[in-house]
GROMACS .gro file of C-alpha atoms in nm:
model
  196
    1UNK     CA    1  -0.921  -0.470   6.614
    2UNK     CA    2  -1.156  -0.570   6.336
    3UNK     CA    3  -1.254  -0.207   6.304
    4UNK     CA    4  -0.888  -0.103   6.268
    5UNK     CA    5  -0.826  -0.375   6.013
    6UNK     CA    6  -1.127  -0.263   5.806
    7UNK     CA    7  -1.015   0.100   5.824
    8UNK     CA    8  -0.661   0.015   5.709
    9UNK     CA    9  -0.796  -0.218   5.436
   10UNK     CA   10  -1.041   0.050   5.313
   11UNK     CA   11  -0.764   0.313   5.304
   12UNK     CA   12  -0.534   0.083   5.104
   13UNK     CA   13  -0.816  -0.020   4.871
   14UNK     CA   14  -0.915   0.342   4.809
   15UNK     CA   15  -0.550   0.433   4.765
   16UNK     CA   16  -0.496   0.152   4.509
   17UNK     CA   17  -0.826   0.234   4.334
   18UNK     CA   18  -0.736   0.600   4.318
   19UNK     CA   19  -0.389   0.520   4.185
   20UNK     CA   20  -0.531   0.281   3.929
   21UNK     CA   21  -0.784   0.541   3.815
   22UNK     CA   22  -0.515   0.813   3.791
   23UNK     CA   23  -0.287   0.581   3.594
   24UNK     CA   24  -0.574   0.482   3.360
   25UNK     CA   25  -0.670   0.845   3.296
   26UNK     CA   26  -0.307   0.938   3.234
   27UNK     CA   27  -0.265   0.653   2.985
   28UNK     CA   28  -0.583   0.753   2.804
   29UNK     CA   29  -0.467   1.113   2.782
   30UNK     CA   30  -0.127   1.010   2.648
   31UNK     CA   31  -0.291   0.784   2.391
   32UNK     CA   32  -0.515   1.074   2.286
   33UNK     CA   33  -0.220   1.309   2.251
   34UNK     CA   34  -0.033   1.050   2.049
   35UNK     CA   35  -0.330   1.010   1.816
   36UNK     CA   36  -0.359   1.387   1.771
   37UNK     CA   37   0.013   1.412   1.704
   38UNK     CA   38  -0.010   1.142   1.437
   39UNK     CA   39  -0.297   1.325   1.268
   40UNK     CA   40  -0.056   1.607   1.187
   41UNK     CA   41   0.224   1.371   1.091
   42UNK     CA   42   0.040   1.187   0.817
   43UNK     CA   43   0.275   1.104   0.532
   44UNK     CA   44   0.267   1.364   0.256
   45UNK     CA   45   0.111   1.265  -0.073
   46UNK     CA   46   0.378   1.196  -0.335
   47UNK     CA   47   0.424   1.480  -0.580
   48UNK     CA   48   0.279   1.404  -0.923
   49UNK     CA   49   0.542   1.317  -1.178
   50UNK     CA   50   0.586   1.462  -1.527
   51UNK     CA   51   0.390   1.185  -1.698
   52UNK     CA   52   0.087   1.228  -1.469
   53UNK     CA   53   0.088   1.605  -1.515
   54UNK     CA   54   0.121   1.586  -1.894
   55UNK     CA   55  -0.159   1.328  -1.925
   56UNK     CA   56  -0.386   1.547  -1.709
   57UNK     CA   57  -0.297   1.849  -1.927
   58UNK     CA   58  -0.383   1.653  -2.243
   59UNK     CA   59  -0.720   1.556  -2.094
   60UNK     CA   60  -0.779   1.921  -2.005
   61UNK     CA   61  -0.687   2.029  -2.358
   62UNK     CA   62  -0.934   1.788  -2.518
   63UNK     CA   63  -1.205   1.866  -2.258
   64UNK     CA   64  -1.180   2.238  -2.332
   65UNK     CA   65  -1.206   2.177  -2.707
   66UNK     CA   66  -1.362   1.838  -2.796
   67UNK     CA   67  -1.333   1.932  -3.165
   68UNK     CA   68  -0.953   1.930  -3.140
   69UNK     CA   69  -0.929   1.576  -3.273
   70UNK     CA   70  -1.082   1.699  -3.600
   71UNK     CA   71  -0.744   1.863  -3.667
   72UNK     CA   72  -0.568   1.529  -3.698
   73UNK     CA   73  -0.314   1.425  -3.791
   74UNK     CA   74  -0.081   1.624  -3.569
   75UNK     CA   75   0.299   1.647  -3.560
   76UNK     CA   76   0.492   1.741  -3.246
   77UNK     CA   77   0.770   1.994  -3.199
   78UNK     CA   78   1.007   1.984  -2.905
   79UNK     CA   79   0.912   2.213  -2.617
   80UNK     CA   80   1.163   2.495  -2.575
   81UNK     CA   81   1.292   2.716  -2.296
   82UNK     CA   82   1.099   3.042  -2.270
   83UNK     CA   83   1.429   3.216  -2.184
   84UNK     CA   84   1.604   3.093  -2.497
   85UNK     CA   85   1.365   2.979  -2.767
   86UNK     CA   86   1.646   2.827  -2.972
   87UNK     CA   87   1.725   2.576  -2.697
   88UNK     CA   88   1.556   2.287  -2.532
   89UNK     CA   89   1.654   2.020  -2.282
   90UNK     CA   90   1.575   1.663  -2.198
   91UNK     CA   91   1.271   1.803  -2.016
   92UNK     CA   92   1.151   1.979  -2.333
   93UNK     CA   93   1.204   1.675  -2.550
   94UNK     CA   94   1.037   1.425  -2.319
   95UNK     CA   95   0.749   1.664  -2.239
   96UNK     CA   96   0.671   1.686  -2.610
   97UNK     CA   97   0.692   1.308  -2.653
   98UNK     CA   98   0.467   1.237  -2.354
   99UNK     CA   99   0.215   1.505  -2.458
  100UNK     CA  100   0.195   1.362  -2.811
  101UNK     CA  101   0.137   1.018  -2.662
  102UNK     CA  102  -0.126   1.151  -2.420
  103UNK     CA  103  -0.311   1.336  -2.698
  104UNK     CA  104  -0.301   1.019  -2.905
  105UNK     CA  105  -0.473   0.837  -2.619
  106UNK     CA  106  -0.739   1.108  -2.624
  107UNK     CA  107  -0.816   1.034  -2.989
  108UNK     CA  108  -0.572   1.264  -3.172
  109UNK     CA  109  -0.390   1.105  -3.465
  110UNK     CA  110  -0.019   1.177  -3.426
  111UNK     CA  111   0.240   1.145  -3.702
  112UNK     CA  112   0.591   1.057  -3.588
  113UNK     CA  113   0.821   1.328  -3.723
  114UNK     CA  114   1.140   1.457  -3.570
  115UNK     CA  115   1.136   1.831  -3.636
  116UNK     CA  116   1.503   1.929  -3.608
  117UNK     CA  117   1.566   2.280  -3.737
  118UNK     CA  118   1.214   2.302  -3.874
  119UNK     CA  119   1.097   2.617  -3.692
  120UNK     CA  120   1.178   2.978  -3.731
  121UNK     CA  121   1.200   3.146  -3.393
  122UNK     CA  122   1.148   3.519  -3.357
  123UNK     CA  123   1.312   3.581  -3.020
  124UNK     CA  124   1.226   3.950  -2.995
  125UNK     CA  125   0.857   3.861  -2.995
  126UNK     CA  126   0.904   3.545  -2.792
  127UNK     CA  127   0.661   3.341  -2.999
  128UNK     CA  128   0.706   3.034  -3.210
  129UNK     CA  129   0.622   3.117  -3.570
  130UNK     CA  130   0.557   2.854  -3.835
  131UNK     CA  131   0.817   2.866  -4.109
  132UNK     CA  132   0.787   2.754  -4.469
  133UNK     CA  133   0.983   2.442  -4.371
  134UNK     CA  134   0.728   2.351  -4.103
  135UNK     CA  135   0.444   2.417  -4.343
  136UNK     CA  136   0.618   2.198  -4.603
  137UNK     CA  137   0.678   1.927  -4.341
  138UNK     CA  138   0.316   1.936  -4.225
  139UNK     CA  139   0.202   1.922  -4.590
  140UNK     CA  140   0.431   1.624  -4.659
  141UNK     CA  141   0.275   1.436  -4.368
  142UNK     CA  142  -0.074   1.572  -4.428
  143UNK     CA  143  -0.066   1.723  -4.078
  144UNK     CA  144  -0.342   1.964  -3.989
  145UNK     CA  145  -0.199   2.068  -3.653
  146UNK     CA  146   0.127   2.100  -3.462
  147UNK     CA  147   0.197   2.048  -3.092
  148UNK     CA  148   0.424   2.320  -2.946
  149UNK     CA  149   0.527   2.416  -2.596
  150UNK     CA  150   0.749   2.623  -2.373
  151UNK     CA  151   0.877   2.585  -2.019
  152UNK     CA  152   1.020   2.825  -1.760
  153UNK     CA  153   1.224   2.741  -1.453
  154UNK     CA  154   1.125   2.911  -1.129
  155UNK     CA  155   1.261   2.872  -0.778
  156UNK     CA  156   1.036   2.582  -0.675
  157UNK     CA  157   0.861   2.478  -0.997
  158UNK     CA  158   0.904   2.447  -1.371
  159UNK     CA  159   0.606   2.594  -1.554
  160UNK     CA  160   0.507   2.424  -1.879
  161UNK     CA  161   0.269   2.562  -2.141
  162UNK     CA  162   0.154   2.338  -2.426
  163UNK     CA  163  -0.066   2.423  -2.722
  164UNK     CA  164  -0.188   2.269  -3.043
  165UNK     CA  165  -0.192   2.513  -3.334
  166UNK     CA  166  -0.348   2.482  -3.676
  167UNK     CA  167  -0.079   2.415  -3.937
  168UNK     CA  168  -0.215   2.657  -4.195
  169UNK     CA  169  -0.233   2.977  -3.992
  170UNK     CA  170  -0.085   2.905  -3.645
  171UNK     CA  171  -0.423   2.961  -3.476
  172UNK     CA  172  -0.424   2.807  -3.127
  173UNK     CA  173  -0.678   2.524  -3.117
  174UNK     CA  174  -0.614   2.403  -2.763
  175UNK     CA  175  -0.382   2.476  -2.474
  176UNK     CA  176  -0.296   2.355  -2.127
  177UNK     CA  177  -0.053   2.458  -1.856
  178UNK     CA  178   0.092   2.281  -1.555
  179UNK     CA  179   0.373   2.317  -1.306
  180UNK     CA  180   0.626   2.052  -1.218
  181UNK     CA  181   0.799   2.051  -0.876
  182UNK     CA  182   1.165   2.149  -0.913
  183UNK     CA  183   1.322   1.848  -0.743
  184UNK     CA  184   1.642   1.658  -0.821
  185UNK     CA  185   1.472   1.458  -1.095
  186UNK     CA  186   1.345   1.771  -1.270
  187UNK     CA  187   1.684   1.943  -1.235
  188UNK     CA  188   1.855   1.650  -1.404
  189UNK     CA  189   1.609   1.677  -1.696
  190UNK     CA  190   1.686   2.049  -1.727
  191UNK     CA  191   2.063   1.994  -1.730
  192UNK     CA  192   2.050   1.842  -2.077
  193UNK     CA  193   2.033   2.180  -2.251
  194UNK     CA  194   2.103   2.185  -2.619
  195UNK     CA  195   1.970   2.270  -2.958
  196UNK     CA  196   1.673   2.091  -3.098
   0.00000   0.00000   0.00000
């Protein structure tokens, strides 16, 4: 009888041990799968906003030409749509303002001048050309350079190109480009189309 009892007890013990081991292994495997699944579901990094991109572009512009600050003071023109160089938007206006501020932080002296109707635009060439009025305005403010820029709307991004040109001969002294994700915020900035 003792032998039967030991046999039954051993069978139950082995059965419980085996079950416990199987359950433990299963739980470990599930935990491992859950960890692997979470590795692929890490939260996406937030997209950089306009201010971050413009400040990085200004740093890039100064880094590529450290002598740029010698062409201070600078005045800023509103960035315009590459598709219609006589129009801008809230995006173009704020991009210019932020870029002027960012360049100022990098050591560029910036004169505050609103440049309404101060540029001649030759649309067939697609380039911004300095007019006599801009040259007169830059002379009045003793500006040696002018910040200009264009932007183009794509399907997923808005592409922005900024450059600082010498006031006397429109020679490009520094330039930087960046792309801004075309999300609801960017679309709302583009909706404010209008003359500058």
